[in-house]
XYZ file of C-alpha atoms in Angstrom:
281
model
C 0.000 0.000 0.000
C 1.044 3.587 0.708
C 3.905 2.601 3.004
C 6.565 0.809 1.003
C 9.299 2.214 3.228
C 8.870 0.876 6.753
C 6.980 -2.238 5.645
C 8.704 -4.973 3.660
C 7.852 -7.573 1.047
C 9.533 -10.132 3.322
C 6.937 -9.429 6.025
C 4.139 -9.614 3.464
C 5.267 -12.985 2.126
C 5.738 -14.269 5.690
C 2.115 -13.356 6.444
C 0.955 -15.070 3.233
C 2.825 -18.215 4.279
C 1.302 -18.005 7.779
C -2.219 -17.765 6.338
C -1.504 -20.774 4.138
C -0.275 -22.685 7.189
C -3.624 -21.951 8.854
C -5.474 -23.394 5.865
C -6.348 -20.241 3.884
C -5.137 -19.818 0.316
C -3.025 -16.687 -0.024
C -1.204 -14.874 -2.824
C 0.490 -11.487 -2.850
C 2.178 -8.842 -4.966
C 5.587 -7.267 -4.610
C 5.856 -3.500 -4.968
C 3.720 -0.799 -3.345
C 2.273 2.587 -4.342
C 5.713 3.924 -5.180
C 8.244 3.085 -7.881
C 10.632 1.409 -7.658
C 8.684 -0.624 -5.143
C 10.027 -2.999 -2.496
C 11.010 -6.518 -3.537
C 12.735 -9.499 -1.928
C 15.274 -10.305 -4.624
C 15.903 -6.747 -5.823
C 13.984 -7.470 -9.026
C 10.250 -7.528 -9.754
C 10.731 -10.236 -12.376
C 12.819 -12.424 -10.052
C 10.280 -12.034 -7.218
C 7.484 -13.291 -9.472
C 9.713 -16.022 -10.894
C 11.149 -17.445 -7.669
C 8.776 -16.612 -4.792
C 5.766 -18.941 -4.948
C 3.302 -16.570 -3.287
C 4.120 -13.514 -5.452
C 2.016 -13.443 -8.613
C 2.210 -9.781 -9.669
C 3.209 -6.207 -8.965
C 1.404 -3.480 -7.025
C 1.572 0.117 -8.285
C -0.422 3.334 -7.813
C -1.425 5.613 -10.694
C -3.576 8.733 -11.022
C -3.399 9.322 -7.282
C -1.856 12.092 -5.143
C 0.257 9.409 -3.433
C 1.326 7.808 -6.723
C 4.903 8.004 -8.067
C 3.652 9.662 -11.282
C 5.668 7.352 -13.501
C 5.864 7.955 -17.239
C 4.036 5.827 -19.776
C 7.403 4.445 -20.876
C 8.044 3.256 -17.322
C 4.577 1.721 -17.164
C 5.277 -0.115 -20.424
C 8.555 -1.467 -19.044
C 6.851 -2.720 -15.877
C 4.063 -4.316 -17.902
C 6.597 -6.085 -20.107
C 8.598 -7.286 -17.104
C 5.656 -8.795 -15.219
C 4.237 -10.280 -18.414
C 7.493 -12.125 -19.162
C 8.009 -13.195 -15.544
C 4.470 -14.561 -15.465
C 5.038 -16.573 -18.626
C 8.287 -18.043 -17.290
C 6.802 -18.941 -13.892
C 3.355 -20.108 -14.998
C 1.661 -17.315 -13.042
C -0.725 -14.512 -14.031
C 2.053 -11.899 -14.073
C -0.006 -8.710 -13.820
C 0.162 -5.150 -12.501
C -2.414 -4.500 -9.785
C -3.093 -0.799 -10.221
C -4.291 1.147 -7.207
C -6.378 3.832 -8.894
C -6.757 7.310 -7.473
C -9.439 9.799 -8.404
C -7.358 12.020 -10.706
C -8.872 13.001 -14.056
C -6.016 11.143 -15.766
C -7.796 7.954 -14.723
C -6.707 5.085 -16.991
C -5.268 7.226 -19.788
C -1.665 6.053 -19.091
C -2.820 2.446 -19.420
C -4.646 3.091 -22.682
C -1.557 4.774 -24.104
C 0.662 1.882 -22.995
C -1.673 -0.613 -24.661
C -1.903 1.452 -27.834
C 1.869 1.734 -28.184
C 2.676 -1.921 -27.492
C 1.402 -5.485 -27.876
C 1.206 -6.035 -24.118
C -2.047 -7.962 -23.438
C -4.790 -5.913 -21.817
C -5.074 -8.518 -19.044
C -1.651 -7.401 -17.759
C -3.104 -4.225 -16.210
C -5.751 -4.868 -13.538
C -7.066 -1.651 -11.927
C -8.788 -1.656 -8.554
C -10.958 0.966 -6.758
C -12.435 1.817 -10.190
C -15.707 3.096 -8.737
C -14.169 6.009 -6.843
C -14.644 8.633 -9.614
C -16.986 9.068 -12.595
C -14.231 9.444 -15.204
C -12.345 6.467 -13.788
C -15.430 4.275 -13.861
C -16.095 5.220 -17.487
C -12.487 4.362 -18.372
C -12.801 1.073 -16.494
C -15.881 0.124 -18.500
C -13.885 0.811 -21.664
C -11.010 -1.370 -20.439
C -13.366 -4.251 -19.594
C -14.882 -4.086 -23.076
C -11.335 -4.411 -24.418
C -10.969 -7.659 -22.458
C -9.374 -6.349 -19.272
C -10.477 -7.122 -15.736
C -11.704 -4.274 -13.533
C -12.152 -4.381 -9.771
C -14.598 -2.530 -7.520
C -13.917 -2.079 -3.805
C -16.679 -3.096 -1.419
C -17.563 -0.485 1.188
C -17.991 -0.913 4.920
C -21.005 1.334 5.296
C -24.502 1.038 3.819
C -24.095 4.075 1.563
C -20.960 2.530 0.018
C -22.725 -0.811 -0.457
C -25.471 1.011 -2.349
C -22.909 2.966 -4.398
C -21.250 -0.273 -5.532
C -24.642 -1.751 -6.389
C -25.296 1.312 -8.563
C -21.899 0.872 -10.269
C -22.679 -2.761 -11.044
C -26.035 -1.723 -12.525
C -24.273 0.924 -14.605
C -21.782 -1.648 -15.868
C -24.585 -3.895 -17.071
C -26.413 -1.013 -18.713
C -23.176 -0.001 -20.478
C -22.777 -3.479 -21.927
C -19.726 -4.387 -19.863
C -19.044 -8.161 -19.896
C -19.752 -9.008 -16.260
C -17.263 -11.877 -16.234
C -14.582 -9.164 -16.449
C -15.810 -7.488 -13.246
C -14.530 -8.421 -9.791
C -15.113 -7.146 -6.262
C -12.608 -7.026 -3.410
C -12.653 -6.051 0.261
C -9.375 -4.137 0.613
C -9.543 -5.913 3.985
C -6.984 -4.757 6.580
C -5.975 -1.976 4.196
C -6.346 1.625 5.295
C -9.054 4.018 4.160
C -8.682 7.762 4.447
C -10.521 11.034 3.870
C -9.061 14.458 3.055
C -10.270 18.064 3.205
C -10.282 20.491 0.266
C -6.677 21.469 1.000
C -5.501 17.871 0.863
C -5.059 17.472 4.615
C -5.765 14.049 6.092
C -8.920 14.269 8.209
C -9.744 10.664 8.972
C -8.198 7.216 8.696
C -9.458 3.728 9.419
C -8.939 0.053 8.599
C -11.088 -1.819 6.091
C -13.026 -4.872 7.213
C -12.611 -8.313 5.636
C -16.328 -9.196 5.523
C -17.433 -6.597 2.990
C -17.413 -8.899 -0.057
C -19.797 -11.326 1.625
C -22.051 -8.466 2.702
C -22.082 -7.066 -0.841
C -23.005 -10.455 -2.331
C -25.910 -10.783 0.093
C -27.055 -7.241 -0.725
C -26.924 -7.888 -4.473
C -29.149 -10.947 -4.131
C -31.598 -9.570 -1.578
C -31.896 -5.991 -2.880
C -30.737 -5.908 -6.512
C -32.466 -9.011 -7.912
C -29.082 -10.437 -8.910
C -28.870 -14.217 -9.056
C -26.733 -15.844 -6.384
C -24.581 -17.415 -9.112
C -23.781 -14.037 -10.679
C -23.236 -12.290 -7.343
C -20.879 -14.997 -6.105
C -18.910 -15.037 -9.356
C -17.864 -11.411 -8.767
C -15.737 -12.571 -5.838
C -14.966 -16.165 -6.827
C -14.873 -17.418 -10.436
C -14.134 -14.048 -12.057
C -11.275 -13.432 -9.627
C -9.818 -16.901 -10.096
C -9.805 -16.422 -13.854
C -8.200 -12.970 -13.606
C -5.447 -14.368 -11.361
C -5.158 -17.438 -13.619
C -5.742 -19.958 -10.843
C -9.010 -21.247 -12.349
C -10.301 -23.989 -12.146
C -8.134 -24.927 -9.158
C -9.882 -21.967 -7.543
C -13.273 -20.436 -8.319
C -15.032 -23.693 -9.191
C -16.578 -26.635 -7.390
C -15.730 -29.843 -9.209
C -13.235 -32.692 -9.224
C -9.670 -31.417 -9.205
C -10.494 -28.081 -7.544
C -9.287 -27.128 -4.063
C -12.581 -27.763 -2.243
C -13.131 -24.187 -1.094
C -16.845 -24.250 -0.279
C -19.307 -21.968 1.471
C -22.593 -23.475 2.669
C -25.229 -20.782 3.167
C -28.603 -20.956 4.890
C -31.771 -19.951 3.053
C -31.423 -16.358 4.278
C -27.794 -16.357 2.992
C -26.341 -16.372 6.501
C -23.119 -18.381 6.767
C -23.472 -21.984 7.865
C -20.302 -23.850 6.925
C -16.886 -22.915 5.511
C -14.539 -25.459 3.933
C -11.069 -24.297 2.837
C -8.866 -26.615 0.764
C -10.990 -29.537 1.909
C -10.780 -28.774 5.643
C -13.719 -27.733 7.791
C -13.097 -24.214 9.128
C -16.658 -23.514 10.352
C -19.631 -25.834 10.743
C -23.221 -24.943 11.664
C -22.091 -21.398 12.402
C -19.362 -22.471 14.839
C -15.721 -21.622 14.108
C -13.566 -24.722 14.325
């Protein structure tokens, strides 16, 4: 995230390994908002190639905390992660933290126009935070890219995301190219007109589940489509499908059992019972 100085990729990978040890599947990105971002090996490509958990690069664009890299630098990063992904059998993508600047995704469009880098290489998140950005995101999804909306903690944000998903459908966006994420344990912040930080908090990890329930109960979205926003679509974007994001022979047996009111009953992760009949095991 914002702090790529006092926090390290080593700590991030250690946490990913710890989560895996506890039975939860975990992947991560090297890098941070800034450029050059932190790595373990000193090279983005080598991190993706040799560290199992690292599948891509994190970078911020069109944000007041972004490094304001040139399009040429963005092209170089896209090429590097693309090649490293091919060599390692991973997705090899740039996870783009998107700010609310009017530049929006224009650097990405220019990079794609000037090169043959696949559109799937650039995966922007927080795309619902500004009107221009959302319009650009719809354009990117129609080009075959994956776009990600951040689920909010509060009811007004849940409704805002529901409106964005409706807008995507109305705009003809292929919904299998749309994902949702929680930004869980990440920081959220608000600023005044002068750019001064006024408020900061920590995002919850349950917001995706809450959004899925809202989409089904309030937006007349089928459970299959609502779930796919946070399961199948994500697995395909990260190129871990059908090991992840599907329920059939050969998959990892990650299963949620919901009650009729969509409350959580049972959680199975990689074939192990984590919760049963509402009781954490």
